[in-house]
Amino acid sequence: DVFAKLGEKFGDLTGRVETQIKPDVSFDEVGGLGQAKQILRGFAHALTDPDVYRQWGIAPPKGVLLYGPPGTGKTMLARALATESGAIFYHLKLMNLTSKFGANTGELLQEILRIAIAEGRAVIFLDEADALSLEHLLPPPQAREASARLVAALCEKLDTVEETARLLVVAATARTDALDPGLVAPGRLDHLVEVPLPDAEAQREILEVLRSRTEQRAGRKLFEAIDHRRV
C-alpha cells in the first residue's frame, strides 16, 4: 500500500523496486564466498542488536558496498543478510530507476529510505550502484553534474539516519571506478566487501548446493557421485 501511494507520485515502480517482506534465501544456499558471508553475518547484528555496537562506543554500520564481477552472488548475499536478520528486503534496480525517473531519482530514493525506516528492520539493496553515475543516460559533462546532485541527495538522507534505525544499505557494483567517492565516505557505504569469481573449492560448493536443491525439489536422488575435479 505504501509503495502504491509512492507510485501515484512518481509513476509505476514495477520492475524497478521490488520488496520481500520475508525473504527466504539463507547463507547456506550461497556456494563459496566464505569471507564475504562471514562479514555480512556480522553485520546482521546492526539490524538485530545494534546495542552491541554502542556497548563498545561505536556506531552501527549504515552501509556496505559489495564489489566484484557480474554474476558472482552479490544479490543473493544481500537477500541472505535480510533473511538472517529478519528484515524486509528492498531491491532497487538503479539502472531501471535512473532511466525511468531521471531528475526525480534522488527524491525517490530519499522517499524509499524514509518509508523503509518507518516500516522497521530493513535491508535496502542498491543494485548496479554504478548507474548513479548516469553515464548510460547523458554525455559526460551533463552526467557528472546530474550524478553529483543525485548522489548528494542520497548521501544527505544517509547522513540523517539515526543510529537507532535498524536499516542497512547494501550497494553492489562491478565497476568501482564509476562510483562517486562520496558514497563510500565514513558513515555511508564505508564497508567494502569483495565478491570474487569462485575458485575450485567454491565451484564445488556451488555444484553441491545446486545438486541438493534440485534433488530436494524432485523429492528423489537424481545424481550419482560427482567427480568435481573432472567437472
Short mmCIF file of C-alpha atoms in Angstrom, two decimals:
data_model
loop_
_atom_site.label_atom_id
_atom_site.label_comp_id
_atom_site.label_asym_id
_atom_site.label_seq_id
_atom_site.Cartn_x
_atom_site.Cartn_y
_atom_site.Cartn_z
CA ASP A 1 0.00 0.00 0.00
CA VAL A 2 2.83 2.38 0.86
CA PHE A 3 4.54 1.82 -2.47
CA ALA A 4 1.25 2.13 -4.35
CA LYS A 5 0.96 5.67 -2.97
CA LEU A 6 4.56 6.33 -3.95
CA GLY A 7 3.74 5.15 -7.46
CA GLU A 8 0.94 7.71 -7.66
CA LYS A 9 3.53 10.45 -7.20
CA PHE A 10 6.46 9.11 -9.22
CA GLY A 11 4.92 6.60 -11.64
CA ASP A 12 4.87 2.83 -11.94
CA LEU A 13 7.68 1.22 -9.90
CA THR A 14 7.09 -2.29 -11.26
CA GLY A 15 10.40 -3.87 -12.25
CA ARG A 16 12.28 -1.04 -10.58
CA VAL A 17 11.55 -1.50 -6.87
CA GLU A 18 10.73 -4.95 -5.50
CA THR A 19 10.11 -5.86 -1.89
CA GLN A 20 10.13 -9.13 0.03
CA ILE A 21 8.53 -8.97 3.45
CA LYS A 22 10.03 -12.33 4.40
CA PRO A 23 13.00 -13.17 2.17
CA ASP A 24 13.85 -16.86 2.20
CA VAL A 25 17.43 -17.16 0.88
CA SER A 26 19.89 -18.33 3.52
CA PHE A 27 23.66 -18.00 3.56
CA ASP A 28 23.82 -21.81 3.35
CA GLU A 29 22.36 -21.56 -0.15
CA VAL A 30 25.27 -19.39 -1.33
CA GLY A 31 28.14 -21.55 -2.55
CA GLY A 32 31.66 -20.34 -1.80
CA LEU A 33 32.25 -16.72 -0.75
CA GLY A 34 33.21 -17.77 2.77
CA GLN A 35 34.82 -14.46 3.73
CA ALA A 36 32.01 -12.33 2.33
CA LYS A 37 29.39 -14.45 4.14
CA GLN A 38 31.29 -14.19 7.41
CA ILE A 39 31.48 -10.39 7.17
CA LEU A 40 27.81 -9.98 6.29
CA ARG A 41 26.71 -12.35 9.05
CA GLY A 42 28.49 -9.98 11.42
CA PHE A 43 26.60 -7.01 10.01
CA ALA A 44 23.31 -8.72 10.82
CA HIS A 45 23.87 -7.51 14.41
CA ALA A 46 23.39 -3.94 13.18
CA LEU A 47 19.78 -4.91 12.45
CA THR A 48 19.02 -7.41 15.20
CA ASP A 49 21.01 -5.97 18.11
CA PRO A 50 22.55 -2.54 17.41
CA ASP A 51 23.21 -2.09 21.15
CA VAL A 52 26.16 -4.49 20.74
CA TYR A 53 27.96 -1.72 18.84
CA ARG A 54 27.03 1.01 21.30
CA GLN A 55 28.39 -1.06 24.21
CA TRP A 56 31.80 -0.68 22.55
CA GLY A 57 31.35 3.04 21.92
CA ILE A 58 30.94 2.75 18.17
CA ALA A 59 28.04 3.39 15.82
CA PRO A 60 26.33 0.52 13.97
CA PRO A 61 27.22 0.45 10.26
CA LYS A 62 24.82 2.09 7.85
CA GLY A 63 26.10 0.77 4.56
CA VAL A 64 28.10 -1.90 2.76
CA LEU A 65 29.46 -1.98 -0.79
CA LEU A 66 29.69 -5.39 -2.46
CA TYR A 67 32.02 -5.28 -5.46
CA GLY A 68 33.10 -7.88 -7.98
CA PRO A 69 32.35 -9.27 -11.45
CA PRO A 70 28.73 -9.76 -12.58
CA GLY A 71 27.04 -13.00 -11.56
CA THR A 72 29.14 -13.78 -8.50
CA GLY A 73 26.28 -13.72 -5.97
CA LYS A 74 26.02 -10.14 -4.73
CA THR A 75 22.22 -10.09 -4.88
CA MET A 76 21.94 -13.46 -3.12
CA LEU A 77 24.27 -12.26 -0.36
CA ALA A 78 22.17 -9.15 0.25
CA ARG A 79 18.96 -11.20 0.30
CA ALA A 80 20.54 -13.73 2.67
CA LEU A 81 21.53 -10.89 5.01
CA ALA A 82 17.89 -9.78 5.11
CA THR A 83 16.78 -13.36 5.79
CA GLU A 84 19.34 -13.82 8.57
CA SER A 85 18.28 -10.62 10.31
CA GLY A 86 14.52 -10.95 9.75
CA ALA A 87 14.45 -7.73 7.74
CA ILE A 88 12.30 -6.55 4.86
CA PHE A 89 14.30 -6.72 1.62
CA TYR A 90 14.01 -3.74 -0.72
CA HIS A 91 15.57 -4.40 -4.14
CA LEU A 92 16.19 -1.13 -6.00
CA LYS A 93 17.21 -1.72 -9.62
CA LEU A 94 19.08 1.51 -10.16
CA MET A 95 19.68 1.09 -13.89
CA ASN A 96 15.90 0.95 -14.41
CA LEU A 97 15.13 3.61 -11.81
CA THR A 98 17.52 6.20 -13.22
CA SER A 99 16.41 5.53 -16.79
CA LYS A 100 12.73 5.94 -15.89
CA PHE A 101 12.71 8.79 -13.39
CA GLY A 102 15.75 10.88 -14.39
CA ALA A 103 15.86 14.08 -12.39
CA ASN A 104 13.40 12.73 -9.79
CA THR A 105 15.56 9.72 -8.84
CA GLY A 106 17.21 11.50 -5.90
CA GLU A 107 13.87 12.47 -4.37
CA LEU A 108 12.52 8.97 -4.98
CA LEU A 109 15.50 7.33 -3.22
CA GLN A 110 15.02 9.63 -0.24
CA GLU A 111 11.34 8.68 -0.07
CA ILE A 112 12.12 4.96 -0.21
CA LEU A 113 14.65 5.32 2.60
CA ARG A 114 12.11 7.23 4.68
CA ILE A 115 9.48 4.54 4.12
CA ALA A 116 11.91 1.71 4.91
CA ILE A 117 12.92 3.32 8.21
CA ALA A 118 9.27 3.74 9.20
CA GLU A 119 8.40 0.14 8.30
CA GLY A 120 11.00 -1.39 10.64
CA ARG A 121 14.04 -3.60 10.16
CA ALA A 122 15.23 -3.25 6.55
CA VAL A 123 17.93 -4.11 4.03
CA ILE A 124 17.92 -1.74 1.08
CA PHE A 125 19.79 -3.23 -1.87
CA LEU A 126 21.09 -0.73 -4.43
CA ASP A 127 21.62 -2.97 -7.45
CA GLU A 128 24.12 -1.73 -10.07
CA ALA A 129 25.17 1.26 -7.97
CA ASP A 130 27.39 2.45 -10.83
CA ALA A 131 24.15 3.53 -12.58
CA LEU A 132 24.20 6.52 -10.23
CA SER A 133 26.95 7.92 -12.47
CA LEU A 134 24.22 8.39 -15.14
CA GLU A 135 26.76 7.58 -17.87
CA HIS A 136 24.11 5.46 -19.59
CA LEU A 137 21.80 8.44 -19.96
CA LEU A 138 23.80 11.61 -20.55
CA PRO A 139 27.00 12.87 -22.21
CA PRO A 140 29.95 13.04 -19.75
CA PRO A 141 29.72 16.73 -18.68
CA GLN A 142 25.96 16.60 -18.04
CA ALA A 143 26.23 13.15 -16.45
CA ARG A 144 28.80 14.33 -13.91
CA GLU A 145 26.69 17.32 -12.91
CA ALA A 146 23.42 15.40 -12.65
CA SER A 147 25.10 12.48 -10.89
CA ALA A 148 26.61 14.80 -8.27
CA ARG A 149 23.13 16.09 -7.41
CA LEU A 150 21.70 12.57 -7.26
CA VAL A 151 24.47 11.23 -5.03
CA ALA A 152 24.24 14.30 -2.80
CA ALA A 153 20.52 13.66 -2.26
CA LEU A 154 21.17 10.03 -1.35
CA CYS A 155 24.07 10.89 0.96
CA GLU A 156 22.04 13.63 2.63
CA LYS A 157 19.43 11.06 3.63
CA LEU A 158 22.06 8.51 4.73
CA ASP A 159 23.73 11.11 6.94
CA THR A 160 20.47 11.80 8.77
CA VAL A 161 19.66 8.14 9.50
CA GLU A 162 19.59 7.72 13.28
CA GLU A 163 21.84 5.15 14.96
CA THR A 164 18.71 3.56 16.39
CA ALA A 165 17.24 2.94 12.91
CA ARG A 166 17.53 -0.74 12.08
CA LEU A 167 18.46 -0.10 8.49
CA LEU A 168 21.37 -1.29 6.37
CA VAL A 169 22.01 -0.07 2.82
CA VAL A 170 23.83 -2.65 0.69
CA ALA A 171 25.07 -1.49 -2.71
CA ALA A 172 26.51 -3.71 -5.42
CA THR A 173 28.71 -2.86 -8.38
CA ALA A 174 31.01 -4.43 -10.94
CA ARG A 175 32.55 -1.01 -11.65
CA THR A 176 34.07 0.67 -8.62
CA ASP A 177 35.69 3.23 -10.95
CA ALA A 178 32.24 4.65 -11.78
CA LEU A 179 31.23 5.31 -8.15
CA ASP A 180 31.23 8.77 -6.61
CA PRO A 181 33.81 8.77 -3.75
CA GLY A 182 31.22 10.48 -1.57
CA LEU A 183 29.21 7.25 -1.44
CA VAL A 184 31.96 5.38 0.37
CA ALA A 185 32.85 8.19 2.78
CA PRO A 186 32.78 7.38 6.52
CA GLY A 187 29.28 6.83 7.85
CA ARG A 188 27.89 5.87 4.45
CA LEU A 189 28.75 2.78 2.35
CA ASP A 190 32.09 2.63 4.10
CA HIS A 191 32.46 -1.16 4.47
CA LEU A 192 33.80 -2.70 1.24
CA VAL A 193 33.37 -6.44 0.69
CA GLU A 194 34.84 -8.20 -2.34
CA VAL A 195 32.69 -10.82 -4.08
CA PRO A 196 35.19 -12.55 -6.39
CA LEU A 197 34.90 -15.24 -9.03
CA PRO A 198 34.76 -18.73 -7.45
CA ASP A 199 37.92 -20.79 -7.12
CA ALA A 200 37.88 -24.59 -7.47
CA GLU A 201 36.63 -25.21 -3.93
CA ALA A 202 33.89 -22.60 -4.27
CA GLN A 203 32.83 -24.13 -7.59
CA ARG A 204 32.49 -27.49 -5.82
CA GLU A 205 30.29 -25.89 -3.15
CA ILE A 206 28.11 -24.24 -5.81
CA LEU A 207 27.60 -27.54 -7.64
CA GLU A 208 26.72 -29.28 -4.36
CA VAL A 209 24.20 -26.57 -3.47
CA LEU A 210 22.58 -26.92 -6.91
CA ARG A 211 22.55 -30.72 -6.68
CA SER A 212 20.98 -30.69 -3.22
CA ARG A 213 18.36 -28.09 -4.18
CA THR A 214 17.41 -29.92 -7.37
CA GLU A 215 17.05 -33.29 -5.61
CA GLN A 216 15.04 -31.71 -2.82
CA ARG A 217 12.58 -30.23 -5.32
CA ALA A 218 12.33 -33.52 -7.21
CA GLY A 219 11.89 -35.48 -4.00
CA ARG A 220 14.35 -38.16 -5.09
CA LYS A 221 18.01 -38.81 -5.82
CA LEU A 222 18.96 -37.62 -9.30
CA PHE A 223 22.75 -37.78 -9.49
CA GLU A 224 25.50 -40.30 -8.94
CA ALA A 225 28.57 -39.15 -7.04
CA ILE A 226 30.07 -36.15 -8.84
CA ASP A 227 33.75 -36.07 -9.75
CA HIS A 228 34.16 -32.36 -9.09
CA ARG A 229 37.80 -32.31 -10.14
CA ARG A 230 36.88 -33.70 -13.55
CA VAL A 231 33.92 -31.34 -13.93
#
